[in-house]
mmCIF file of C-alpha atoms in Angstrom:
data_model
loop_
_atom_site.group_PDB
_atom_site.id
_atom_site.type_symbol
_atom_site.label_atom_id
_atom_site.label_comp_id
_atom_site.label_asym_id
_atom_site.label_seq_id
_atom_site.Cartn_x
_atom_site.Cartn_y
_atom_site.Cartn_z
ATOM 1 C CA MET A 1154 40.595 61.979 -143.264
ATOM 2 C CA GLU A 1155 44.411 60.903 -142.427
ATOM 3 C CA GLU A 1156 44.526 57.814 -143.605
ATOM 4 C CA GLU A 1157 43.007 58.179 -147.079
ATOM 5 C CA GLY A 1158 44.712 61.609 -147.578
ATOM 6 C CA ARG A 1159 48.040 61.097 -149.000
ATOM 7 C CA SER A 1160 45.890 57.988 -151.911
ATOM 8 C CA ARG A 1161 43.860 60.748 -153.425
ATOM 9 C CA GLY A 1162 43.780 61.281 -157.176
ATOM 10 C CA GLU A 1163 46.295 58.449 -157.553
ATOM 11 C CA GLU A 1164 44.326 57.229 -160.589
ATOM 12 C CA PRO A 1165 44.525 53.334 -160.471
ATOM 13 C CA LEU A 1166 47.798 51.889 -162.592
ATOM 14 C CA LEU A 1167 46.628 48.897 -165.238
ATOM 15 C CA LEU A 1168 49.303 46.134 -163.363
ATOM 16 C CA ALA A 1169 48.510 43.135 -165.710
ATOM 17 C CA GLU A 1170 45.709 42.104 -167.609
ATOM 18 C CA LEU A 1171 44.578 38.046 -169.085
ATOM 19 C CA LYS A 1172 43.232 36.599 -172.180
ATOM 20 C CA PRO A 1173 41.526 33.199 -172.836
ATOM 21 C CA GLY A 1174 43.530 31.979 -175.211
ATOM 22 C CA ARG A 1175 41.132 31.632 -178.949
ATOM 23 C CA PRO A 1176 38.525 28.642 -178.183
ATOM 24 C CA HIS A 1177 38.551 25.499 -180.006
ATOM 25 C CA GLN A 1178 34.949 24.054 -180.809
ATOM 26 C CA PHE A 1179 33.046 24.901 -178.499
ATOM 27 C CA ASP A 1180 29.361 24.372 -177.836
ATOM 28 C CA TRP A 1181 27.451 26.991 -179.567
ATOM 29 C CA LYS A 1182 25.533 27.894 -176.013
ATOM 30 C CA SER A 1183 28.946 28.837 -174.418
ATOM 31 C CA SER A 1184 29.418 31.956 -173.454
ATOM 32 C CA CYS A 1185 33.071 34.653 -173.155
ATOM 33 C CA GLU A 1186 32.219 36.928 -170.291
ATOM 34 C CA THR A 1187 34.141 36.655 -167.299
ATOM 35 C CA TRP A 1188 31.153 36.909 -164.877
ATOM 36 C CA SER A 1189 33.039 36.387 -161.607
ATOM 37 C CA VAL A 1190 36.560 36.638 -160.327
ATOM 38 C CA ALA A 1191 37.832 35.978 -156.781
ATOM 39 C CA PHE A 1192 40.659 35.393 -154.688
ATOM 40 C CA SER A 1193 41.327 33.325 -151.722
ATOM 41 C CA PRO A 1194 41.115 34.837 -148.581
ATOM 42 C CA ASP A 1195 45.135 34.129 -147.426
ATOM 43 C CA GLY A 1196 45.883 35.073 -151.207
ATOM 44 C CA SER A 1197 47.924 32.978 -152.371
ATOM 45 C CA TRP A 1198 45.319 32.257 -155.288
ATOM 46 C CA PHE A 1199 43.704 33.466 -158.286
ATOM 47 C CA ALA A 1200 40.207 32.247 -159.827
ATOM 48 C CA TRP A 1201 39.295 33.929 -163.099
ATOM 49 C CA SER A 1202 36.052 32.399 -165.217
ATOM 50 C CA GLN A 1203 36.679 33.176 -168.315
ATOM 51 C CA GLY A 1204 34.307 31.987 -170.277
ATOM 52 C CA HIS A 1205 33.247 28.615 -172.385
ATOM 53 C CA CYS A 1206 32.938 26.832 -169.486
ATOM 54 C CA ILE A 1207 36.888 26.801 -167.686
ATOM 55 C CA VAL A 1208 38.324 28.205 -164.791
ATOM 56 C CA LYS A 1209 41.388 28.951 -164.330
ATOM 57 C CA LEU A 1210 43.424 29.072 -160.933
ATOM 58 C CA ILE A 1211 46.669 30.761 -161.262
ATOM 59 C CA PRO A 1212 49.105 31.122 -158.066
ATOM 60 C CA TRP A 1213 49.780 34.746 -156.454
ATOM 61 C CA PRO A 1214 51.458 36.688 -157.320
ATOM 62 C CA LEU A 1215 51.788 36.412 -160.872
ATOM 63 C CA GLU A 1216 54.915 35.354 -163.044
ATOM 64 C CA GLU A 1217 56.826 38.370 -163.005
ATOM 65 C CA GLN A 1218 55.943 38.276 -166.664
ATOM 66 C CA PHE A 1219 53.270 39.893 -166.268
ATOM 67 C CA ILE A 1220 53.714 42.663 -163.328
ATOM 68 C CA PRO A 1221 55.642 45.607 -163.247
ATOM 69 C CA LYS A 1222 59.055 45.777 -161.382
ATOM 70 C CA GLY A 1223 59.225 47.177 -158.074
ATOM 71 C CA PHE A 1224 55.816 45.764 -157.300
ATOM 72 C CA GLU A 1225 55.879 41.965 -156.913
ATOM 73 C CA ALA A 1226 57.577 42.627 -153.788
ATOM 74 C CA LYS A 1227 55.297 44.853 -152.162
ATOM 75 C CA SER A 1228 51.853 42.053 -152.985
ATOM 76 C CA ARG A 1229 54.203 39.448 -152.323
ATOM 77 C CA SER A 1230 53.484 38.060 -148.879
ATOM 78 C CA SER A 1231 54.569 35.497 -146.090
ATOM 79 C CA LYS A 1232 51.100 34.613 -146.204
ATOM 80 C CA ASN A 1233 51.134 33.542 -149.901
ATOM 81 C CA GLU A 1234 54.063 31.231 -149.451
ATOM 82 C CA THR A 1235 51.691 27.810 -150.734
ATOM 83 C CA LYS A 1236 52.091 24.378 -148.168
ATOM 84 C CA GLY A 1237 54.056 21.154 -149.964
ATOM 85 C CA ARG A 1238 57.107 20.931 -151.909
ATOM 86 C CA GLY A 1239 57.950 22.772 -154.716
ATOM 87 C CA SER A 1240 55.877 25.522 -156.661
ATOM 88 C CA PRO A 1241 51.823 25.642 -157.068
ATOM 89 C CA LYS A 1242 51.242 25.069 -160.600
ATOM 90 C CA GLU A 1243 48.381 26.120 -162.686
ATOM 91 C CA LYS A 1244 45.393 24.055 -162.896
ATOM 92 C CA THR A 1245 42.935 23.938 -165.901
ATOM 93 C CA LEU A 1246 39.208 23.324 -164.356
ATOM 94 C CA ASP A 1247 37.057 22.182 -167.402
ATOM 95 C CA CYS A 1248 33.286 23.007 -165.648
ATOM 96 C CA GLY A 1249 31.207 21.626 -168.333
ATOM 97 C CA GLN A 1250 29.274 24.523 -168.231
ATOM 98 C CA ILE A 1251 28.911 28.179 -168.885
ATOM 99 C CA VAL A 1252 30.001 29.427 -165.175
ATOM 100 C CA TRP A 1253 28.845 31.982 -163.134
ATOM 101 C CA GLY A 1254 29.550 32.001 -159.156
ATOM 102 C CA LEU A 1255 32.973 31.397 -158.065
ATOM 103 C CA ALA A 1256 33.692 31.659 -154.317
ATOM 104 C CA PHE A 1257 36.998 30.229 -152.144
ATOM 105 C CA SER A 1258 36.412 27.981 -148.405
ATOM 106 C CA PRO A 1259 38.204 29.869 -145.859
ATOM 107 C CA TRP A 1260 42.454 28.819 -145.275
ATOM 108 C CA PRO A 1261 42.533 26.879 -143.834
ATOM 109 C CA SER A 1262 39.348 24.556 -144.240
ATOM 110 C CA PRO A 1263 39.932 21.265 -141.651
ATOM 111 C CA PRO A 1264 37.986 19.378 -144.470
ATOM 112 C CA SER A 1265 35.568 15.998 -142.977
ATOM 113 C CA LYS A 1266 37.566 12.703 -143.706
ATOM 114 C CA LYS A 1267 34.278 11.661 -144.884
ATOM 115 C CA LEU A 1268 33.656 13.811 -147.368
ATOM 116 C CA TRP A 1269 37.415 13.777 -149.062
ATOM 117 C CA THR A 1270 37.494 10.154 -148.836
ATOM 118 C CA ARG A 1271 34.057 8.882 -149.441
ATOM 119 C CA HIS A 1272 35.233 10.553 -153.374
ATOM 120 C CA HIS A 1273 38.821 10.021 -153.757
ATOM 121 C CA PRO A 1274 40.424 7.797 -151.385
ATOM 122 C CA GLN A 1275 43.949 8.222 -152.846
ATOM 123 C CA VAL A 1276 42.973 12.265 -151.290
ATOM 124 C CA PRO A 1277 45.180 12.543 -148.248
ATOM 125 C CA ASP A 1278 42.863 13.998 -144.899
ATOM 126 C CA VAL A 1279 45.047 17.050 -144.966
ATOM 127 C CA SER A 1280 43.330 20.800 -144.379
ATOM 128 C CA CYS A 1281 42.899 22.367 -148.139
ATOM 129 C CA LEU A 1282 41.797 24.668 -150.212
ATOM 130 C CA ILE A 1283 38.237 24.479 -151.918
ATOM 131 C CA LEU A 1284 36.429 25.807 -155.054
ATOM 132 C CA ALA A 1285 33.825 26.198 -155.368
ATOM 133 C CA THR A 1286 31.975 26.900 -158.754
ATOM 134 C CA GLY A 1287 28.080 28.043 -160.172
ATOM 135 C CA LEU A 1288 27.320 26.496 -162.906
ATOM 136 C CA ASN A 1289 24.547 27.001 -166.223
ATOM 137 C CA ASP A 1290 22.696 24.027 -165.054
ATOM 138 C CA GLY A 1291 21.496 24.870 -162.275
ATOM 139 C CA GLN A 1292 24.646 22.775 -160.684
ATOM 140 C CA ILE A 1293 27.695 23.604 -157.890
ATOM 141 C CA LYS A 1294 31.043 21.750 -157.971
ATOM 142 C CA ILE A 1295 33.738 21.204 -155.622
ATOM 143 C CA TRP A 1296 37.063 21.400 -156.585
ATOM 144 C CA GLU A 1297 40.498 21.001 -154.289
ATOM 145 C CA VAL A 1298 42.442 23.432 -155.399
ATOM 146 C CA GLN A 1299 45.587 21.823 -154.920
ATOM 147 C CA THR A 1300 45.214 19.204 -156.832
ATOM 148 C CA GLY A 1301 42.653 20.356 -159.173
ATOM 149 C CA LEU A 1302 39.761 17.518 -158.426
ATOM 150 C CA LEU A 1303 36.706 17.485 -158.302
ATOM 151 C CA LEU A 1304 35.002 16.614 -155.086
ATOM 152 C CA LEU A 1305 31.385 16.957 -154.900
ATOM 153 C CA ASN A 1306 28.895 17.778 -157.333
ATOM 154 C CA LEU A 1307 25.867 19.562 -155.760
ATOM 155 C CA SER A 1308 22.145 19.457 -157.189
ATOM 156 C CA GLY A 1309 18.447 21.227 -156.518
ATOM 157 C CA HIS A 1310 18.491 25.004 -157.714
ATOM 158 C CA GLN A 1311 16.515 24.335 -160.969
ATOM 159 C CA ASP A 1312 18.987 26.740 -163.089
ATOM 160 C CA VAL A 1313 22.262 29.435 -163.069
ATOM 161 C CA VAL A 1314 23.734 29.825 -160.095
ATOM 162 C CA ARG A 1315 24.493 33.051 -160.233
ATOM 163 C CA ASP A 1316 26.632 34.211 -157.206
ATOM 164 C CA LEU A 1317 28.000 31.862 -154.392
ATOM 165 C CA SER A 1318 29.484 32.561 -150.793
ATOM 166 C CA PHE A 1319 31.584 30.384 -147.926
ATOM 167 C CA THR A 1320 31.025 31.656 -143.895
ATOM 168 C CA PRO A 1321 34.263 33.342 -143.469
ATOM 169 C CA SER A 1322 34.370 31.080 -140.197
ATOM 170 C CA GLY A 1323 35.817 28.185 -142.044
ATOM 171 C CA SER A 1324 32.389 26.093 -141.020
ATOM 172 C CA LEU A 1325 32.619 24.944 -144.653
ATOM 173 C CA ILE A 1326 28.857 25.908 -145.013
ATOM 174 C CA LEU A 1327 27.918 27.834 -148.433
ATOM 175 C CA VAL A 1328 24.892 30.600 -149.710
ATOM 176 C CA SER A 1329 23.947 29.925 -153.606
ATOM 177 C CA ALA A 1330 22.149 32.471 -155.397
ATOM 178 C CA SER A 1331 20.002 30.870 -158.158
ATOM 179 C CA ARG A 1332 17.926 32.616 -161.107
ATOM 180 C CA ASP A 1333 15.695 29.667 -159.893
ATOM 181 C CA LYS A 1334 14.997 32.864 -157.145
ATOM 182 C CA THR A 1335 15.615 30.753 -153.978
ATOM 183 C CA LEU A 1336 19.356 30.800 -152.009
ATOM 184 C CA ARG A 1337 20.278 27.133 -150.678
ATOM 185 C CA ILE A 1338 22.545 26.707 -147.229
ATOM 186 C CA TRP A 1339 24.991 23.287 -148.157
ATOM 187 C CA ASP A 1340 26.669 21.497 -145.638
ATOM 188 C CA LEU A 1341 29.672 20.394 -147.104
ATOM 189 C CA ASN A 1342 30.881 18.358 -143.652
ATOM 190 C CA LYS A 1343 27.762 16.680 -144.619
ATOM 191 C CA HIS A 1344 28.546 15.214 -148.122
ATOM 192 C CA GLY A 1345 27.080 18.851 -149.175
ATOM 193 C CA LYS A 1346 23.992 18.074 -147.748
ATOM 194 C CA GLN A 1347 21.050 20.849 -148.060
ATOM 195 C CA ILE A 1348 20.255 22.409 -145.531
ATOM 196 C CA GLN A 1349 18.002 25.162 -146.231
ATOM 197 C CA VAL A 1350 16.382 27.186 -149.303
ATOM 198 C CA LEU A 1351 14.971 30.444 -148.940
ATOM 199 C CA SER A 1352 12.354 31.748 -150.988
ATOM 200 C CA GLY A 1353 10.990 35.485 -150.915
ATOM 201 C CA HIS A 1354 12.806 36.860 -154.467
ATOM 202 C CA LEU A 1355 10.440 37.607 -157.304
ATOM 203 C CA GLN A 1356 12.544 37.957 -159.577
ATOM 204 C CA TRP A 1357 16.386 36.230 -159.880
ATOM 205 C CA VAL A 1358 19.220 36.068 -157.171
ATOM 206 C CA TYR A 1359 21.310 38.001 -158.687
ATOM 207 C CA CYS A 1360 23.811 38.466 -155.800
ATOM 208 C CA CYS A 1361 25.265 36.714 -151.893
ATOM 209 C CA SER A 1362 26.422 38.054 -149.327
ATOM 210 C CA ILE A 1363 27.504 36.076 -145.373
ATOM 211 C CA SER A 1364 28.666 39.341 -143.159
ATOM 212 C CA PRO A 1365 32.247 38.483 -141.423
ATOM 213 C CA ASP A 1366 30.620 37.445 -138.020
ATOM 214 C CA CYS A 1367 29.007 34.933 -140.232
ATOM 215 C CA SER A 1368 25.246 36.370 -138.779
ATOM 216 C CA MET A 1369 23.882 38.214 -141.455
ATOM 217 C CA LEU A 1370 23.226 37.183 -144.976
ATOM 218 C CA CYS A 1371 22.213 39.994 -148.037
ATOM 219 C CA SER A 1372 20.455 38.680 -150.844
ATOM 220 C CA ALA A 1373 20.034 40.606 -153.121
ATOM 221 C CA ALA A 1374 17.566 39.675 -156.875
ATOM 222 C CA GLY A 1375 15.597 42.064 -160.022
ATOM 223 C CA GLU A 1376 14.279 43.848 -157.253
ATOM 224 C CA LYS A 1377 14.322 47.556 -155.370
ATOM 225 C CA SER A 1378 15.225 45.537 -152.638
ATOM 226 C CA VAL A 1379 17.573 43.670 -150.421
ATOM 227 C CA PHE A 1380 16.756 40.687 -148.263
ATOM 228 C CA LEU A 1381 19.006 40.630 -145.243
ATOM 229 C CA TRP A 1382 18.837 37.045 -143.470
ATOM 230 C CA SER A 1383 19.741 35.640 -140.462
ATOM 231 C CA MET A 1384 22.719 32.950 -140.804
ATOM 232 C CA ARG A 1385 21.484 31.764 -137.426
ATOM 233 C CA SER A 1386 17.815 30.864 -138.260
ATOM 234 C CA TYR A 1387 17.621 31.261 -141.790
ATOM 235 C CA THR A 1388 14.496 33.543 -141.169
ATOM 236 C CA LEU A 1389 14.497 37.044 -142.940
ATOM 237 C CA ILE A 1390 15.176 39.867 -140.725
ATOM 238 C CA ARG A 1391 14.484 42.744 -143.041
ATOM 239 C CA LYS A 1392 14.443 43.993 -146.465
ATOM 240 C CA LEU A 1393 15.864 46.982 -147.459
ATOM 241 C CA GLU A 1394 14.054 49.585 -149.932
ATOM 242 C CA GLY A 1395 15.934 52.325 -150.785
ATOM 243 C CA HIS A 1396 16.887 51.442 -154.804
ATOM 244 C CA GLN A 1397 14.514 52.825 -157.665
ATOM 245 C CA SER A 1398 15.958 49.385 -159.784
ATOM 246 C CA SER A 1399 16.843 45.902 -160.147
ATOM 247 C CA VAL A 1400 19.284 45.852 -157.513
ATOM 248 C CA VAL A 1401 22.233 43.800 -158.242
ATOM 249 C CA SER A 1402 26.323 42.982 -156.096
ATOM 250 C CA CYS A 1403 26.456 43.541 -152.512
ATOM 251 C CA ASP A 1404 28.965 43.163 -149.917
ATOM 252 C CA PHE A 1405 29.396 44.082 -146.076
ATOM 253 C CA SER A 1406 31.908 45.255 -144.334
ATOM 254 C CA PRO A 1407 35.482 43.707 -142.857
ATOM 255 C CA ASP A 1408 33.882 44.483 -139.821
ATOM 256 C CA SER A 1409 30.243 43.943 -140.505
ATOM 257 C CA ALA A 1410 29.544 47.649 -139.020
ATOM 258 C CA LEU A 1411 28.108 48.385 -143.266
ATOM 259 C CA LEU A 1412 26.098 46.553 -146.423
ATOM 260 C CA VAL A 1413 26.599 48.194 -148.990
ATOM 261 C CA THR A 1414 24.230 48.057 -152.188
ATOM 262 C CA ALA A 1415 24.777 48.703 -156.025
ATOM 263 C CA SER A 1416 22.068 48.496 -158.797
ATOM 264 C CA TYR A 1417 21.406 50.159 -162.516
ATOM 265 C CA ASP A 1418 19.629 52.508 -160.853
ATOM 266 C CA THR A 1419 23.869 54.083 -160.949
ATOM 267 C CA ASN A 1420 23.522 54.829 -157.372
ATOM 268 C CA VAL A 1421 26.002 53.126 -153.934
ATOM 269 C CA ILE A 1422 23.410 52.733 -150.526
ATOM 270 C CA MET A 1423 25.326 52.151 -148.071
ATOM 271 C CA TRP A 1424 23.279 50.911 -145.372
ATOM 272 C CA ASP A 1425 23.282 50.601 -141.649
ATOM 273 C CA PRO A 1426 22.464 46.306 -140.883
ATOM 274 C CA TYR A 1427 21.348 46.483 -137.923
ATOM 275 C CA THR A 1428 19.159 49.470 -137.621
ATOM 276 C CA GLY A 1429 17.810 48.861 -141.457
ATOM 277 C CA GLU A 1430 19.274 52.842 -141.264
ATOM 278 C CA ARG A 1431 20.659 54.477 -144.726
ATOM 279 C CA LEU A 1432 23.782 56.165 -144.302
ATOM 280 C CA ARG A 1433 24.529 57.383 -147.431
ATOM 281 C CA SER A 1434 24.048 56.827 -151.233
ATOM 282 C CA LEU A 1435 26.774 56.931 -153.623
ATOM 283 C CA HIS A 1436 25.446 58.504 -157.191
ATOM 284 C CA HIS A 1437 27.110 57.616 -160.868
ATOM 285 C CA THR A 1438 27.638 60.441 -162.211
ATOM 286 C CA GLN A 1439 29.005 60.193 -165.954
ATOM 287 C CA LEU A 1440 31.985 61.960 -166.840
ATOM 288 C CA ASN A 1441 31.563 61.916 -169.906
ATOM 289 C CA PRO A 1442 27.758 61.760 -171.586
ATOM 290 C CA PRO A 1443 26.570 60.854 -174.736
ATOM 291 C CA MET A 1444 25.899 64.167 -177.165
ATOM 292 C CA ASP A 1445 22.621 61.261 -177.787
ATOM 293 C CA ASP A 1446 19.775 59.984 -175.866
ATOM 294 C CA SER A 1447 20.722 56.329 -176.429
ATOM 295 C CA ASP A 1448 21.110 54.673 -173.770
ATOM 296 C CA VAL A 1449 19.934 55.946 -170.239
ATOM 297 C CA HIS A 1450 21.231 53.659 -168.345
ATOM 298 C CA ILE A 1451 25.010 54.000 -169.347
ATOM 299 C CA SER A 1452 25.970 54.113 -165.483
ATOM 300 C CA SER A 1453 24.537 50.923 -164.062
ATOM 301 C CA LEU A 1454 26.457 49.020 -161.345
ATOM 302 C CA ARG A 1455 27.411 45.196 -162.459
ATOM 303 C CA SER A 1456 29.348 46.277 -158.619
ATOM 304 C CA VAL A 1457 30.617 46.588 -155.659
ATOM 305 C CA CYS A 1458 33.291 45.822 -152.582
ATOM 306 C CA PHE A 1459 34.578 46.641 -149.894
ATOM 307 C CA SER A 1460 38.071 46.609 -149.412
ATOM 308 C CA PRO A 1461 40.314 45.126 -146.715
ATOM 309 C CA GLU A 1462 40.821 47.098 -143.949
ATOM 310 C CA GLY A 1463 37.036 48.944 -144.956
ATOM 311 C CA LEU A 1464 38.620 52.558 -146.208
ATOM 312 C CA TYR A 1465 37.061 51.780 -149.134
ATOM 313 C CA LEU A 1466 35.544 50.362 -151.686
ATOM 314 C CA ALA A 1467 35.473 49.485 -156.039
ATOM 315 C CA THR A 1468 32.423 49.756 -158.471
ATOM 316 C CA VAL A 1469 32.203 48.525 -161.904
ATOM 317 C CA ALA A 1470 29.502 50.290 -164.375
ATOM 318 C CA ASP A 1471 27.969 50.143 -167.518
ATOM 319 C CA ASP A 1472 30.445 53.762 -168.453
ATOM 320 C CA ARG A 1473 33.442 52.107 -168.602
ATOM 321 C CA LEU A 1474 35.035 53.693 -165.334
ATOM 322 C CA LEU A 1475 36.564 51.192 -162.188
ATOM 323 C CA ARG A 1476 35.692 54.093 -160.159
ATOM 324 C CA ILE A 1477 36.952 54.273 -155.729
ATOM 325 C CA TRP A 1478 35.654 55.604 -153.138
ATOM 326 C CA ALA A 1479 36.819 56.906 -149.850
ATOM 327 C CA LEU A 1480 33.679 56.052 -146.700
ATOM 328 C CA GLU A 1481 33.460 59.154 -146.111
ATOM 329 C CA LEU A 1482 33.946 60.952 -149.003
ATOM 330 C CA LYS A 1483 30.929 61.465 -151.742
ATOM 331 C CA THR A 1484 32.750 61.674 -155.197
ATOM 332 C CA PRO A 1485 34.789 58.705 -156.133
ATOM 333 C CA ILE A 1486 38.800 59.883 -154.844
ATOM 334 C CA ALA A 1487 39.699 57.996 -158.738
ATOM 335 C CA PHE A 1488 39.186 56.182 -162.269
ATOM 336 C CA ALA A 1489 40.352 54.020 -164.257
ATOM 337 C CA PRO A 1490 39.335 52.668 -167.974
ATOM 338 C CA MET A 1491 37.502 49.826 -168.659
ATOM 339 C CA THR A 1492 35.024 48.466 -171.294
ATOM 340 C CA ASN A 1493 32.644 45.949 -170.653
ATOM 341 C CA GLY A 1494 33.516 45.262 -166.571
ATOM 342 C CA LEU A 1495 31.707 42.830 -165.297
ATOM 343 C CA CYS A 1496 32.874 42.168 -161.393
ATOM 344 C CA CYS A 1497 36.055 43.270 -159.248
ATOM 345 C CA THR A 1498 37.256 42.181 -156.017
ATOM 346 C CA PHE A 1499 40.169 43.681 -153.860
ATOM 347 C CA PHE A 1500 43.129 41.196 -153.057
ATOM 348 C CA PRO A 1501 42.966 40.497 -149.458
ATOM 349 C CA HIS A 1502 45.898 41.714 -148.551
ATOM 350 C CA GLY A 1503 45.272 45.105 -150.295
ATOM 351 C CA GLY A 1504 47.189 47.136 -152.741
ATOM 352 C CA VAL A 1505 45.211 45.475 -156.002
ATOM 353 C CA ILE A 1506 41.991 45.286 -157.722
ATOM 354 C CA ALA A 1507 40.906 42.646 -159.767
ATOM 355 C CA THR A 1508 38.067 42.481 -162.871
ATOM 356 C CA GLY A 1509 36.827 41.185 -165.247
ATOM 357 C CA THR A 1510 35.088 42.037 -168.360
ATOM 358 C CA ARG A 1511 32.242 40.683 -171.036
ATOM 359 C CA ASP A 1512 34.866 39.630 -173.758
ATOM 360 C CA GLY A 1513 36.737 36.827 -170.607
ATOM 361 C CA HIS A 1514 39.637 39.430 -169.760
ATOM 362 C CA VAL A 1515 41.142 40.116 -166.252
ATOM 363 C CA GLN A 1516 42.688 42.814 -165.617
ATOM 364 C CA PHE A 1517 44.697 44.087 -162.229
ATOM 365 C CA TRP A 1518 44.775 47.292 -160.599
ATOM 366 C CA THR A 1519 46.460 49.760 -158.616
ATOM 367 C CA ALA A 1520 44.330 49.927 -155.653
ATOM 368 C CA PRO A 1521 45.158 53.071 -152.840
ATOM 369 C CA ARG A 1522 47.443 51.815 -150.138
ATOM 370 C CA VAL A 1523 47.395 53.633 -146.220
ATOM 371 C CA LEU A 1524 47.772 52.520 -142.792
ATOM 372 C CA SER A 1525 45.125 52.372 -140.941
ATOM 373 C CA SER A 1526 44.735 55.163 -138.367
ATOM 374 C CA LEU A 1527 44.727 54.610 -134.852
ATOM 375 C CA LYS A 1528 40.556 55.381 -134.856
ATOM 376 C CA HIS A 1529 39.637 53.676 -136.881
ATOM 377 C CA LEU A 1530 41.208 50.399 -136.413
ATOM 378 C CA CYS A 1531 39.561 50.227 -132.750
ATOM 379 C CA ARG A 1532 36.390 51.287 -134.041
ATOM 380 C CA LYS A 1533 36.967 47.849 -137.079
ATOM 381 C CA ALA A 1534 38.019 45.648 -133.904
ATOM 382 C CA LEU A 1535 34.831 47.042 -131.692
ATOM 383 C CA ARG A 1536 32.320 46.697 -134.585
ATOM 384 C CA SER A 1537 33.319 43.118 -135.236
ATOM 385 C CA PHE A 1538 31.629 41.497 -131.737
ATOM 386 C CA LEU A 1539 29.151 45.398 -131.162
ATOM 387 C CA THR A 1540 26.099 45.690 -133.254
ATOM 388 C CA THR A 1541 24.770 48.512 -133.126
ATOM 389 C CA TYR A 1542 22.567 48.732 -130.694
ATOM 390 C CA GLN A 1543 25.353 47.897 -128.453
ATOM 391 C CA VAL A 1544 27.091 50.321 -128.833
ATOM 392 C CA LEU A 1545 24.907 52.643 -128.809
ATOM 393 C CA ALA A 1546 24.267 51.712 -124.852
ATOM 394 C CA LEU A 1547 27.465 51.690 -124.438
ATOM 395 C CA PRO A 1548 28.119 54.336 -121.500
ATOM 396 C CA ILE A 1549 30.288 56.891 -123.541
ATOM 397 C CA PRO A 1550 30.036 60.311 -124.928
ATOM 398 C CA LYS A 1551 27.356 60.752 -127.734
ATOM 399 C CA LYS A 1552 30.845 61.795 -130.924
ATOM 400 C CA MET A 1553 31.538 58.597 -129.773
ATOM 401 C CA LYS A 1554 28.851 56.785 -130.750
ATOM 402 C CA GLU A 1555 28.498 58.345 -134.082
ATOM 403 C CA PHE A 1556 31.834 57.333 -134.826
ATOM 404 C CA LEU A 1557 31.558 54.345 -134.496
ATOM 405 C CA THR A 1558 28.160 53.413 -135.645
ATOM 406 C CA TYR A 1559 29.602 55.826 -139.127
ATOM 407 C CA ARG A 1560 27.460 58.902 -138.343
ATOM 408 C CA THR A 1561 30.367 61.098 -139.114
ATOM 409 C CA PHE A 1562 29.676 60.976 -142.652
#
């Protein structure tokens, strides 16, 4: 594809690495892993679960001392400018429990006046950015990013809240995934009211992802299948079966037309979420196989995510590699060495991938920067509101239908 041609073979460069300071007398239960990293949707903030119950909120772009010359200008966007007086300051959120999941609300989100004034009368009724944190004790804490104020505590889960996801529409509906084997739906416009509990998983729920069109929810547990739920009726649509081991990560493409799932079986599977069809498998082969059989699961997947334009995937595996894949190729286009990787996410305006590690570190890598072709932009626009079945019903040539439904691999 012309979009990927110039980026093929360019290895990700490490732009910056952030490390936590030496912990003081922390409770023995505390741990140092960075289980989650997240960019705010507008690209103005970065959240880092740095271990020991602490979340760092860092204004983006990073301060100049962290960024090599020539890069900062590329990463800065007019959309990144934070409203308000003065420059935003880094914030430290002490959550009191190990932090497993992080999620920013869409920006700007129009909060309910009652939500804010009930808990913090001094906070003005303005649009603000929210960060949700999922904790070790099953609690979810809701923070206002600009001030670092704690707004709400959501109680209901009986075990670790492993992942969180806001609806991209800005409705302030939050989905949480927990080791108690359930997903819960919360409405932050109604004081954090729990509006639904989704049951059916038999193992810990590791991951939840809401489609950008807000129609579907995918959940992955320590099972070989993933569940697809309707975000309108909160009922199970189907189970997707194809992995040979636990599925631990999932993500929708920006147009909602594709779903990727990553498993301990060393494979990423790309699905059509509307039909349940398995479109492609991406196998993670070790570059340097070990001399012994000490670890048969050394290529187990930890995380998968789509790039913001929908042309690339990033994966983190236990074989100490970050891989970047072009959507229509079966082998990675680039590798980067990283140790003890746990999670990855793309910067919402492209060009950067953030990864978190077991050591509590965060690394920022260069990602492919490309101009999408006109045909891909048209496909992305059409698939944002047309299901696979609606595309197949259109009076257009077969080859065009295959392209629009990603059947040209």
